Amino acid sequence: MVELTDKLTKFLAKKNHNHFINGIYQPSIGDDQIAVINPANEEIIGKVALGQKEDVDRAVAAAKKAFQYNSLWRRMSPDDRGKILYSLAELITDHSETIAQMVTLENGKLLKDSRSSDAGGAANTFRYYAGWTTKIEGETLDLSQPQKGGKQNFAFTRREPIGVVAAIVPWNFPVSIAAWKVAPALAAGCTVVLKPSEETPLSALLLAELAMEAGMPEGVFNVVTGDGRTTGAALTAHPDIKKVTFTGSTYTGKIIGKTAMENVTGVSLELGGKSPAIVFDDPVDFGATANGVAAGIFRNQGQVCVAGSRVYIQKKVFDKVLTDITHVAEKMKISHGFDGTADLGPLVSKGHLAKVCSYIETGKREGASLVSGGQSIKNKGYYLQPTIFSSPDNQQTIIQEEIFGPVLTAIPFDDMEDALQKANDSKMGLAATVWTKNISKAMAMINRLEAGVVYVNSPVRSDPNLPLGGYKQSGIGRELGKVGVYNYTTLKSVNIVF
Ligand code: NDP
C-alpha cells in the first residue's frame, strides 16, 4: 500500500477547506459545504466551501486589482513572469507525488496516471508556457492605402493581456486541464480565478498553494470552490471577467456561452467528444493496434474527452480485430487507484456510474450485441467492467452520444468512403485515430476527417506544443501550443502618422 506523503497528510487533516483568494485561504460567506468523496471506497476525504456570488465577487475583485495598470504583476518583465511560471513547474515536479496521490484520492484514477498525466502533465505545461512569456509578439504592417496628404506612417499590432480570466474545469484531469488554462493565461500576463469541479476541488487548492510558493503576487491566481449551478454560474456572469475558458460537457458549454454573451465576455469552449478509431485491413501490427484501440478507450476509465469510443473496423478483419481488443479488455484488472497492478480504477462518482450504466442498458435495448463486460462491481466504490458492444447501426444512441466511461462500440465498414461517412456522421468532432500501414490512405483520412485532432497508429496523447480542440459541437477555439497563449491576449492595432 502506498503511504501518503507528509504534505498531503497535513493538508487532508484540515478536513474543511476554504477558498484561495488574494494569496490566502479565506472562508466562504455562507456555511454550505460540498463533501469530496473517494470513489474507490465512498469515504469522505474532506469538505470544501460552496462558493456563493459574494465569494466569486471577492475573488474577481482580487484578480482585477492584481491586473490593474502598474500592479506588481503588470510591471513585471516577461522574463520575471516566466521565472515564476518555471518555479511553479519545478515545485509541481518536487511535489508530484503529493499532487498525484491527491488526484487519485478525489478522482479515483490509477496513481500511475495521476503521476504522468496530472502531476507530470501540469509541470510540463507550466514549463512550456514559462518559455512563451518572452515570445509574445505583434507584427509590423504595410498598409494597403497611402496616408492622406502624402504623409508617412508606421503601423503595427501589439498583443496585450486580455484581463481577468475565469477558468472552469472538469474532474477527469483536474490538475493538467487546469494547467492548460492557468499557465497560458498567466504567461500572457492575465490574472485568473479558477473554479474546479465539485468532485475534484482539493488538488486545485494544492496548486494555488504552490503558485504562492513560486512567488506569484497576491491575487494573480485564485481558486473558488463550489458547484456549477451557483459558483460557476456567478463566475461566468461576472462583468469583470474578460474571458471564460471552459472545459466540460457540450451541454454546460452552451449554457456558459449564452451567459458570457450577456456581457460580451470572450469564451473558449473545449467540449465533449465521440471520437472514432478507424482500423483498416492493413494495420502495421494487429497486436499493437488492439492494444492501442483499447488504451484509447479504457485509459482513465474512458473518462477522457478524446476517448476513441467507437471503433470502425474494415469488414475483412472485423472479427479478428474485435476478438483481439476483447482479449485485451478481459485481461484488465479492476482495482483501486493505489493498487500498482490495476489497469482500471473506479469511475468518478456514484451519479456518473449510474449514467454510464444507463447507456449500457440503452445499448442492449436498442439491439447492440454485448460482446464483453457491462457489469458494475457490487462492492464499495464505483467500479465498472470494460464494456464492448458490436453493432452495424451507426445511429444507435451509444454510437452517437458521449458516454464518458469504459464503453466501446465496434462497427464494421466496407471501404474508405464508408468509413469516412460513418466516422463523420456525428455532432461531435474532437479527435480521431487511423490505423493502417498505408501512408496514402492515412493522408486521405487526415484530410477528410471532421476532427480537431488526428493521430495515426497511436491513441491520442496531449502535448503542450500541440493544439487541442474540436470541430462541430466539440468546441470553439483551441488550447495548448502558441494559439493557447494567444487565446489570452487581445490585439491592438496602431498607426503612427508623421
Ligand atoms: P460539466 O460540463 O458537467 O462540468 C464542467 C465544469 O463546469 C465543472 O467545473 C462544473 O462544476 C462546471 N459547471 C457546471 N454547470 C455550470 C454552469 N451552469 N455554469 C458554470 N459552470 C458550470 O462536465 P464534467 O465535469 O462532467 O466533465 C466531463 C465533460 O468534459 C465531458 O463531456 C468531456 O468530454 C469534457 N471534456 C472535454 C475536454 C476537451 O478538451 N474538449 C477535455 C476533458 C473533458 P461542477 O462539476 O462543480 O458542477
Coordinates of C-alpha atoms and ligand atoms in Angstrom, one line a residue:
M1 CA 0.0 0.0 0.0
V2 CA 1.3 3.5 -0.9
E3 CA 1.9 5.7 2.0
L4 CA 0.5 9.3 1.7
T5 CA 3.2 12.0 1.7
D6 CA 3.6 14.1 4.9
K7 CA 2.5 17.2 2.9
L8 CA -0.7 15.5 1.8
T9 CA -1.5 14.0 5.3
K10 CA -1.1 17.6 6.8
F11 CA -3.3 19.1 4.0
L12 CA -6.1 16.5 4.5
A13 CA -6.0 16.8 8.3
K14 CA -7.6 20.3 7.8
K15 CA -10.8 18.5 6.8
N16 CA -12.6 21.7 5.9
H17 CA -11.1 23.7 3.1
N18 CA -11.7 27.4 2.2
H19 CA -11.4 29.4 -1.0
F20 CA -7.9 30.6 -2.0
I21 CA -8.3 34.3 -2.7
N22 CA -5.7 37.0 -2.8
G23 CA -2.9 34.7 -1.8
I24 CA -4.5 33.2 1.3
Y25 CA -7.3 30.9 2.4
Q26 CA -10.5 32.8 3.0
P27 CA -13.7 31.4 4.5
S28 CA -16.9 31.4 2.4
I29 CA -19.7 33.9 3.0
G30 CA -22.1 31.1 3.6
D31 CA -21.9 27.8 5.6
D32 CA -22.7 25.4 2.8
Q33 CA -20.1 22.8 2.0
I34 CA -19.5 20.1 -0.5
A35 CA -18.2 16.7 0.6
V36 CA -15.4 15.3 -1.5
I37 CA -15.8 11.6 -1.8
N38 CA -13.1 9.0 -2.6
P39 CA -14.7 7.0 -5.5
A40 CA -12.6 3.9 -4.5
N41 CA -14.3 3.4 -1.1
E42 CA -17.0 6.1 -0.9
E43 CA -15.4 7.7 2.2
I44 CA -15.4 11.5 2.6
I45 CA -11.8 12.9 2.3
G46 CA -12.6 16.5 3.1
K47 CA -15.2 19.2 2.6
V48 CA -14.9 22.4 0.6
A49 CA -16.8 25.6 0.7
L50 CA -19.7 26.0 -1.7
G51 CA -18.8 29.4 -3.2
Q52 CA -21.6 32.0 -3.3
K53 CA -21.8 35.0 -5.6
E54 CA -20.2 37.2 -2.9
D55 CA -17.2 34.8 -2.8
V56 CA -16.9 35.0 -6.5
D57 CA -17.1 38.8 -6.3
R58 CA -14.2 38.8 -3.8
A59 CA -12.0 36.5 -6.0
V60 CA -12.7 38.5 -9.1
A61 CA -12.0 41.8 -7.3
A62 CA -8.6 40.4 -6.1
A63 CA -7.8 39.3 -9.6
K64 CA -8.9 42.7 -11.0
K65 CA -6.7 44.6 -8.5
A66 CA -3.8 42.3 -9.4
F67 CA -4.3 43.1 -13.1
Q68 CA -4.5 46.9 -12.6
Y69 CA -2.1 49.0 -14.6
N70 CA 1.0 49.5 -12.5
S71 CA 0.3 46.5 -10.3
L72 CA 3.3 44.3 -9.4
W73 CA 2.2 41.7 -12.0
R74 CA 1.7 44.2 -14.8
R75 CA 5.0 45.9 -14.1
M76 CA 6.9 42.6 -14.0
S77 CA 9.1 41.9 -17.1
P78 CA 8.1 38.9 -19.2
D79 CA 11.4 37.3 -18.2
D80 CA 10.5 37.6 -14.5
R81 CA 6.9 36.3 -15.2
G82 CA 8.5 33.3 -17.0
K83 CA 10.7 32.6 -14.0
I84 CA 7.7 32.4 -11.7
L85 CA 6.0 30.0 -14.0
Y86 CA 9.2 28.0 -14.3
S87 CA 9.5 27.8 -10.5
L88 CA 5.9 26.7 -10.3
A89 CA 6.7 23.9 -12.8
E90 CA 9.7 22.9 -10.7
L91 CA 7.6 22.9 -7.5
I92 CA 4.9 20.7 -9.1
T93 CA 7.7 18.3 -10.0
D94 CA 9.1 18.4 -6.5
H95 CA 5.6 17.7 -5.1
S96 CA 4.4 15.5 -7.9
E97 CA 3.7 12.5 -5.5
T98 CA 1.5 14.7 -3.3
I99 CA -0.4 16.0 -6.3
A100 CA -0.7 12.6 -7.8
Q101 CA -2.0 11.0 -4.6
M102 CA -4.5 13.8 -4.1
V103 CA -5.9 13.3 -7.6
T104 CA -6.2 9.6 -7.1
L105 CA -8.0 10.1 -3.8
E106 CA -10.5 12.6 -5.2
N107 CA -10.9 11.2 -8.8
G108 CA -10.2 7.5 -8.3
K109 CA -7.8 7.2 -11.3
L110 CA -4.7 5.0 -11.2
L111 CA -1.8 6.6 -9.3
K112 CA 0.5 5.9 -12.3
D113 CA -1.9 8.0 -14.5
S114 CA -2.1 10.8 -11.8
R115 CA 1.6 10.9 -11.8
S116 CA 2.1 11.0 -15.5
S117 CA -1.0 12.9 -16.8
D118 CA -1.8 15.2 -13.9
A119 CA 1.3 16.0 -12.0
G120 CA 3.7 15.4 -14.9
G121 CA 1.4 16.9 -17.4
A122 CA 0.8 20.1 -15.3
A123 CA 4.6 20.5 -14.7
N124 CA 5.3 20.1 -18.5
T125 CA 2.6 22.7 -19.3
F126 CA 3.8 25.3 -16.8
R127 CA 7.4 24.7 -18.0
Y128 CA 6.4 25.1 -21.7
Y129 CA 4.4 28.3 -21.1
A130 CA 7.2 29.8 -18.9
G131 CA 9.1 30.0 -22.2
W132 CA 6.3 31.7 -24.0
T133 CA 6.2 34.9 -21.8
T134 CA 9.2 36.3 -23.7
K135 CA 7.9 35.3 -27.1
I136 CA 4.6 37.2 -27.4
E137 CA 4.8 39.4 -30.4
G138 CA 2.8 41.7 -32.7
E139 CA 3.5 42.5 -36.4
T140 CA 4.6 45.5 -38.4
L141 CA 2.3 46.1 -41.4
D142 CA 2.4 47.9 -44.7
L143 CA -1.0 49.5 -45.0
S144 CA -2.8 48.9 -48.2
Q145 CA -3.7 52.6 -48.8
P146 CA -1.5 55.7 -48.8
Q147 CA -1.8 58.2 -45.9
K148 CA -3.8 61.3 -46.5
G149 CA -1.7 64.4 -47.6
G150 CA 1.2 62.2 -48.7
K151 CA 2.3 61.6 -45.1
Q152 CA 4.4 58.7 -43.9
N153 CA 3.3 56.1 -41.4
F154 CA 4.3 53.2 -39.2
A155 CA 1.7 50.6 -38.5
F156 CA 2.0 47.7 -36.1
T157 CA 0.0 45.4 -33.8
R158 CA 0.7 44.6 -30.2
R159 CA -0.7 41.8 -28.1
E160 CA -1.9 42.7 -24.7
P161 CA -3.2 40.5 -21.9
I162 CA -7.0 40.3 -22.0
G163 CA -7.7 40.8 -18.3
V164 CA -9.2 38.7 -15.6
V165 CA -9.8 35.1 -16.8
A166 CA -12.3 32.7 -15.4
A167 CA -11.1 29.1 -15.8
I168 CA -13.8 26.4 -15.3
V169 CA -12.5 22.8 -15.4
P170 CA -13.9 19.3 -15.2
W171 CA -12.9 16.4 -12.9
N172 CA -11.3 14.0 -15.4
F173 CA -7.8 15.5 -15.4
P174 CA -8.3 18.1 -12.7
V175 CA -4.7 19.4 -12.5
S176 CA -3.5 19.1 -16.0
I177 CA -6.6 20.7 -17.6
A178 CA -6.3 23.5 -15.0
A179 CA -2.7 23.9 -16.1
W180 CA -3.8 24.1 -19.8
K181 CA -5.7 27.2 -18.9
V182 CA -3.9 28.8 -16.0
A183 CA -0.4 28.5 -17.4
P184 CA -1.0 30.3 -20.8
A185 CA -3.3 32.9 -19.2
L186 CA -0.6 33.8 -16.7
A187 CA 2.1 33.6 -19.4
A188 CA 0.1 36.2 -21.4
G189 CA 0.0 38.5 -18.3
C190 CA -3.6 37.9 -17.3
T191 CA -4.9 37.1 -13.8
V192 CA -7.1 34.1 -13.1
V193 CA -10.0 32.8 -11.0
L194 CA -10.2 29.0 -11.2
K195 CA -13.3 27.0 -10.4
P196 CA -12.5 23.3 -10.2
S197 CA -15.2 20.7 -10.4
E198 CA -17.0 20.0 -7.2
E199 CA -15.8 16.3 -7.5
T200 CA -12.1 17.2 -7.6
P201 CA -11.5 20.6 -5.9
L202 CA -8.7 19.7 -3.5
S203 CA -5.9 19.3 -6.0
A204 CA -6.7 22.8 -7.3
L205 CA -6.1 24.2 -3.8
L206 CA -2.7 22.5 -3.6
L207 CA -1.8 24.0 -7.0
A208 CA -2.7 27.5 -5.6
E209 CA -0.5 26.9 -2.6
L210 CA 2.4 26.0 -4.8
A211 CA 1.8 29.1 -7.0
M212 CA 2.2 31.3 -4.0
E213 CA 5.4 29.4 -3.0
A214 CA 6.7 30.1 -6.6
G215 CA 6.4 33.8 -6.0
M216 CA 3.1 34.6 -7.7
P217 CA 1.9 38.0 -6.4
E218 CA -1.3 38.1 -4.4
G219 CA -4.5 38.0 -6.4
V220 CA -2.9 36.7 -9.6
F221 CA -4.2 33.2 -9.2
N222 CA -7.3 32.5 -7.1
V223 CA -9.4 29.4 -6.6
V224 CA -13.1 29.5 -5.7
T225 CA -14.6 26.1 -4.9
G226 CA -18.2 25.2 -5.4
D227 CA -20.7 23.8 -7.8
G228 CA -21.5 24.7 -11.4
R229 CA -25.0 26.0 -10.7
T230 CA -24.1 28.5 -8.1
T231 CA -20.4 29.2 -8.2
G232 CA -19.6 28.5 -11.9
A233 CA -22.7 30.5 -13.0
A234 CA -21.8 33.5 -10.9
L235 CA -18.3 33.5 -12.3
T236 CA -19.4 33.2 -15.9
A237 CA -21.9 36.1 -15.4
H238 CA -19.4 38.4 -13.7
P239 CA -19.0 41.6 -15.7
D240 CA -15.3 42.0 -14.8
I241 CA -14.4 38.6 -16.3
K242 CA -12.9 39.3 -19.8
K243 CA -12.6 35.7 -20.9
V244 CA -14.2 32.4 -19.8
T245 CA -12.1 29.4 -20.7
F246 CA -14.2 26.3 -20.2
T247 CA -13.6 22.5 -20.5
G248 CA -16.6 20.3 -19.9
S249 CA -19.7 18.9 -21.5
T250 CA -21.3 20.3 -24.6
Y251 CA -24.5 20.8 -22.5
T252 CA -22.8 23.1 -20.0
G253 CA -20.7 24.8 -22.7
K254 CA -23.8 26.0 -24.4
I255 CA -25.1 27.5 -21.1
I256 CA -21.8 29.2 -20.5
G257 CA -21.6 30.6 -24.0
K258 CA -25.1 32.2 -23.7
T259 CA -24.4 33.6 -20.2
A260 CA -21.0 35.0 -21.2
M261 CA -22.5 36.7 -24.2
E262 CA -24.7 38.9 -21.9
N263 CA -21.5 40.9 -21.1
V264 CA -19.9 40.1 -24.4
T265 CA -17.3 38.2 -22.5
G266 CA -15.0 36.1 -24.6
V267 CA -15.2 32.3 -24.4
S268 CA -13.2 29.3 -25.4
L269 CA -15.0 26.0 -25.1
E270 CA -13.4 22.6 -25.0
L271 CA -16.3 20.3 -25.1
G272 CA -17.3 16.6 -25.4
G273 CA -16.2 14.1 -27.9
K274 CA -17.3 10.8 -29.6
S275 CA -14.1 10.1 -31.3
P276 CA -13.8 7.3 -33.9
A277 CA -10.9 4.9 -34.2
I278 CA -10.7 3.6 -37.8
V279 CA -8.9 0.2 -38.3
F280 CA -8.2 -0.7 -41.9
D281 CA -7.5 -4.3 -43.0
D282 CA -3.7 -3.5 -43.3
P283 CA -2.6 -2.4 -39.8
V284 CA 1.1 -2.1 -39.0
D285 CA 0.7 -4.8 -36.4
F286 CA -2.6 -6.4 -35.2
G287 CA -1.5 -6.8 -31.6
A288 CA -0.3 -3.2 -31.3
T289 CA -3.5 -2.0 -32.9
A290 CA -5.7 -3.9 -30.4
N291 CA -3.6 -2.5 -27.5
G292 CA -3.7 1.0 -28.9
V293 CA -7.5 1.0 -29.5
A294 CA -8.1 -0.5 -26.1
A295 CA -5.8 2.1 -24.4
G296 CA -7.7 4.8 -26.4
I297 CA -11.0 4.0 -24.8
F298 CA -10.2 2.4 -21.4
R299 CA -7.5 4.7 -20.2
N300 CA -8.8 6.8 -17.2
Q301 CA -11.9 4.5 -17.2
G302 CA -12.9 6.1 -20.5
Q303 CA -13.3 9.4 -18.8
V304 CA -11.3 11.2 -21.5
C305 CA -12.6 13.8 -23.9
V306 CA -10.6 12.3 -26.8
A307 CA -11.5 8.7 -25.9
G308 CA -11.9 6.5 -29.0
S309 CA -15.4 5.3 -28.1
R310 CA -16.4 4.0 -31.5
V311 CA -14.1 1.7 -33.4
Y312 CA -14.8 1.2 -37.1
I313 CA -13.2 -2.0 -38.4
Q314 CA -12.9 -3.0 -42.1
K315 CA -15.1 -6.0 -42.7
K316 CA -12.4 -8.4 -43.8
V317 CA -10.7 -8.1 -40.4
F318 CA -13.7 -7.2 -38.2
D319 CA -13.9 -10.5 -36.3
K320 CA -10.1 -10.7 -35.7
V321 CA -9.7 -7.1 -34.5
L322 CA -12.7 -7.2 -32.3
T323 CA -11.6 -10.5 -30.7
D324 CA -8.1 -9.0 -30.1
I325 CA -9.5 -5.9 -28.5
T326 CA -11.8 -8.0 -26.4
H327 CA -8.9 -10.2 -25.1
V328 CA -7.1 -7.0 -24.0
A329 CA -10.2 -5.8 -22.2
E330 CA -10.9 -9.1 -20.5
K331 CA -7.3 -9.2 -19.1
M332 CA -7.7 -5.8 -17.4
K333 CA -7.5 -5.9 -13.6
I334 CA -10.1 -3.7 -11.9
S335 CA -9.0 -2.3 -8.5
H336 CA -8.5 1.0 -6.6
G337 CA -6.0 3.5 -7.9
F338 CA -3.3 2.8 -5.3
D339 CA -3.1 -0.8 -6.4
G340 CA 0.0 -0.8 -8.6
T341 CA -1.2 -3.8 -10.5
A342 CA -4.5 -2.4 -11.5
D343 CA -5.4 -1.5 -15.1
L344 CA -8.8 0.2 -14.4
G345 CA -9.9 2.2 -11.4
P346 CA -13.3 3.3 -10.3
L347 CA -15.4 5.9 -12.1
V348 CA -15.5 9.3 -10.5
S349 CA -18.9 9.2 -8.7
K350 CA -22.0 7.3 -8.0
G351 CA -24.0 9.5 -10.2
H352 CA -21.6 9.1 -13.1
L353 CA -21.5 5.3 -12.7
A354 CA -25.3 5.3 -12.9
K355 CA -25.3 7.4 -16.0
V356 CA -22.7 5.2 -17.8
C357 CA -24.7 2.0 -16.7
S358 CA -27.9 3.6 -18.1
Y359 CA -26.1 3.9 -21.5
I360 CA -25.2 0.2 -21.3
E361 CA -28.9 -0.6 -20.8
T362 CA -29.9 1.7 -23.7
G363 CA -27.3 -0.1 -25.9
K364 CA -28.9 -3.5 -25.1
R365 CA -32.4 -2.2 -25.6
E366 CA -31.6 -0.7 -29.0
G367 CA -30.2 -4.1 -30.1
A368 CA -26.5 -3.7 -30.0
S369 CA -24.7 -7.0 -29.1
L370 CA -22.9 -7.0 -25.8
V371 CA -19.5 -8.6 -26.6
S372 CA -17.9 -8.2 -23.2
G373 CA -18.3 -6.6 -19.7
G374 CA -21.3 -4.5 -18.9
Q375 CA -21.4 -5.2 -15.2
S376 CA -20.7 -2.8 -12.3
I377 CA -18.9 -4.4 -9.4
K378 CA -21.1 -4.5 -6.4
N379 CA -18.5 -3.6 -3.8
K380 CA -17.9 -0.3 -2.2
G381 CA -16.7 2.1 -4.8
Y382 CA -17.8 2.9 -8.3
Y383 CA -16.3 0.1 -10.4
L384 CA -17.4 -1.0 -13.9
Q385 CA -16.1 -3.7 -16.2
P386 CA -14.6 -2.5 -19.5
T387 CA -17.5 -3.0 -21.9
I388 CA -17.6 -3.7 -25.6
F389 CA -20.6 -3.7 -27.9
S390 CA -20.9 -4.5 -31.5
S391 CA -23.4 -3.0 -33.9
P392 CA -23.9 -2.3 -37.6
D393 CA -26.3 0.6 -36.9
N394 CA -24.4 3.9 -36.8
Q395 CA -27.5 5.7 -35.5
Q396 CA -27.7 3.9 -32.2
T397 CA -27.6 6.1 -29.0
I398 CA -24.3 4.5 -27.7
I399 CA -22.6 5.3 -31.1
Q400 CA -23.9 8.9 -31.3
E401 CA -23.8 10.2 -27.7
E402 CA -20.8 10.7 -25.4
I403 CA -20.9 8.1 -22.6
F404 CA -17.6 9.2 -20.9
G405 CA -17.0 5.7 -19.5
P406 CA -15.2 2.5 -20.4
V407 CA -17.7 1.6 -23.2
L408 CA -16.6 0.9 -26.7
T409 CA -18.8 0.0 -29.7
A410 CA -17.4 -1.8 -32.8
I411 CA -18.9 -1.1 -36.2
P412 CA -18.0 -2.8 -39.5
F413 CA -17.2 -0.7 -42.7
D414 CA -16.7 -1.6 -46.3
D415 CA -14.1 0.8 -47.7
M416 CA -12.6 4.3 -47.1
E417 CA -15.7 6.1 -48.3
D418 CA -17.9 4.1 -46.0
A419 CA -15.5 4.7 -43.0
L420 CA -15.4 8.4 -43.6
Q421 CA -19.2 8.7 -44.0
K422 CA -19.8 6.8 -40.7
A423 CA -17.0 8.5 -38.8
N424 CA -18.1 12.0 -39.8
D425 CA -21.8 11.2 -39.2
S426 CA -21.7 12.7 -35.7
K427 CA -22.5 16.0 -33.9
M428 CA -19.0 15.8 -32.3
G429 CA -15.6 16.4 -33.9
L430 CA -12.9 16.3 -31.3
A431 CA -10.5 13.6 -32.3
A432 CA -9.9 10.5 -34.4
T433 CA -7.4 7.8 -34.8
V434 CA -6.5 5.9 -38.0
W435 CA -4.8 2.5 -38.0
T436 CA -3.1 1.5 -41.3
K437 CA 0.4 1.0 -42.7
N438 CA -0.6 2.7 -46.0
I439 CA 0.6 6.3 -45.7
S440 CA -1.5 7.5 -48.8
K441 CA -4.7 6.1 -47.1
A442 CA -3.7 7.7 -43.8
M443 CA -3.2 11.1 -45.5
A444 CA -6.5 10.9 -47.3
M445 CA -8.2 10.2 -44.0
I446 CA -6.4 13.0 -42.3
N447 CA -7.6 15.5 -44.9
R448 CA -11.3 14.4 -44.8
L449 CA -11.9 13.5 -41.1
E450 CA -14.0 16.2 -39.3
A451 CA -11.9 16.2 -36.2
G452 CA -9.7 18.8 -34.4
V453 CA -7.0 16.2 -33.7
V454 CA -6.0 13.1 -35.7
Y455 CA -3.5 10.5 -34.6
V456 CA -2.2 7.8 -36.9
N457 CA -1.2 4.4 -35.4
S458 CA -1.4 5.7 -31.8
P459 CA -4.1 6.6 -29.3
V460 CA -4.4 10.4 -28.8
R461 CA -2.0 11.9 -26.3
S462 CA -1.7 15.5 -25.4
D463 CA 1.4 17.6 -25.7
P464 CA 1.9 21.2 -24.6
N465 CA 3.0 22.2 -28.1
L466 CA 0.1 20.5 -30.0
P467 CA -3.1 22.5 -30.1
L468 CA -6.2 20.7 -28.8
G469 CA -9.9 21.5 -29.7
G470 CA -12.8 20.4 -31.6
Y471 CA -14.8 20.7 -34.8
K472 CA -18.6 21.0 -34.6
Q473 CA -20.2 20.7 -31.2
S474 CA -16.9 19.6 -29.6
G475 CA -16.0 23.3 -29.0
I476 CA -14.9 26.7 -30.1
G477 CA -11.2 27.6 -30.1
R478 CA -8.0 25.6 -29.4
E479 CA -5.8 25.4 -26.3
L480 CA -2.2 24.4 -25.9
G481 CA 0.6 25.5 -28.3
K482 CA 1.1 29.0 -29.5
V483 CA -2.6 29.5 -30.1
G484 CA -3.1 28.6 -26.4
V485 CA -1.2 31.6 -25.2
Y486 CA -2.7 34.0 -27.8
N487 CA -6.1 33.0 -26.6
Y488 CA -5.5 35.2 -23.6
T489 CA -4.3 38.2 -25.5
T490 CA -6.2 40.9 -27.4
L491 CA -4.8 42.7 -30.4
K492 CA -4.2 46.4 -30.5
S493 CA -3.7 48.0 -34.0
V494 CA -1.6 51.1 -34.0
N495 CA -0.8 53.5 -36.8
I496 CA 1.7 56.4 -36.3
V497 CA 1.3 59.1 -38.9
F498 CA 4.1 61.6 -39.4
Ligands
NDP1 P1 -19.6 19.5 -16.8 O1 -19.9 20.3 -18.0 O2 -20.6 18.9 -16.0 O3 -18.7 20.4 -15.8 C1 -17.5 21.1 -16.2 C2 -17.3 22.2 -15.2 O4 -18.3 23.2 -15.4 C3 -17.3 21.8 -13.7 O5 -16.4 22.6 -13.0 C4 -18.8 22.2 -13.4 O6 -18.9 22.4 -12.0 C5 -18.9 23.5 -14.2 N1 -20.3 23.8 -14.4 C6 -21.4 23.0 -14.4 N2 -22.5 23.8 -14.7 C7 -22.1 25.1 -14.8 C8 -22.8 26.3 -15.1 N3 -24.1 26.4 -15.3 N4 -22.1 27.4 -15.2 C9 -20.7 27.4 -15.0 N5 -20.0 26.3 -14.7 C10 -20.7 25.1 -14.6 O7 -18.5 18.4 -17.3 P2 -17.9 17.2 -16.4 O8 -17.2 17.8 -15.2 O9 -18.8 16.2 -16.2 O10 -16.7 16.8 -17.4 C11 -16.9 15.9 -18.4 C12 -17.0 16.6 -19.8 O11 -15.9 17.3 -20.1 C13 -17.1 15.6 -20.9 O12 -18.2 16.0 -21.8 C14 -15.8 15.7 -21.6 O13 -15.8 15.3 -23.0 C15 -15.5 17.1 -21.4 N6 -14.0 17.3 -21.6 C16 -13.6 18.0 -22.7 C17 -12.2 18.1 -23.0 C18 -11.7 18.9 -24.2 O14 -10.6 19.2 -24.2 N7 -12.5 19.1 -25.2 C19 -11.2 17.6 -22.1 C20 -11.8 16.9 -20.9 C21 -13.2 16.8 -20.7 P3 -19.4 21.2 -11.0 O15 -18.7 19.9 -11.5 O16 -18.9 21.6 -9.7 O17 -20.9 21.1 -11.1

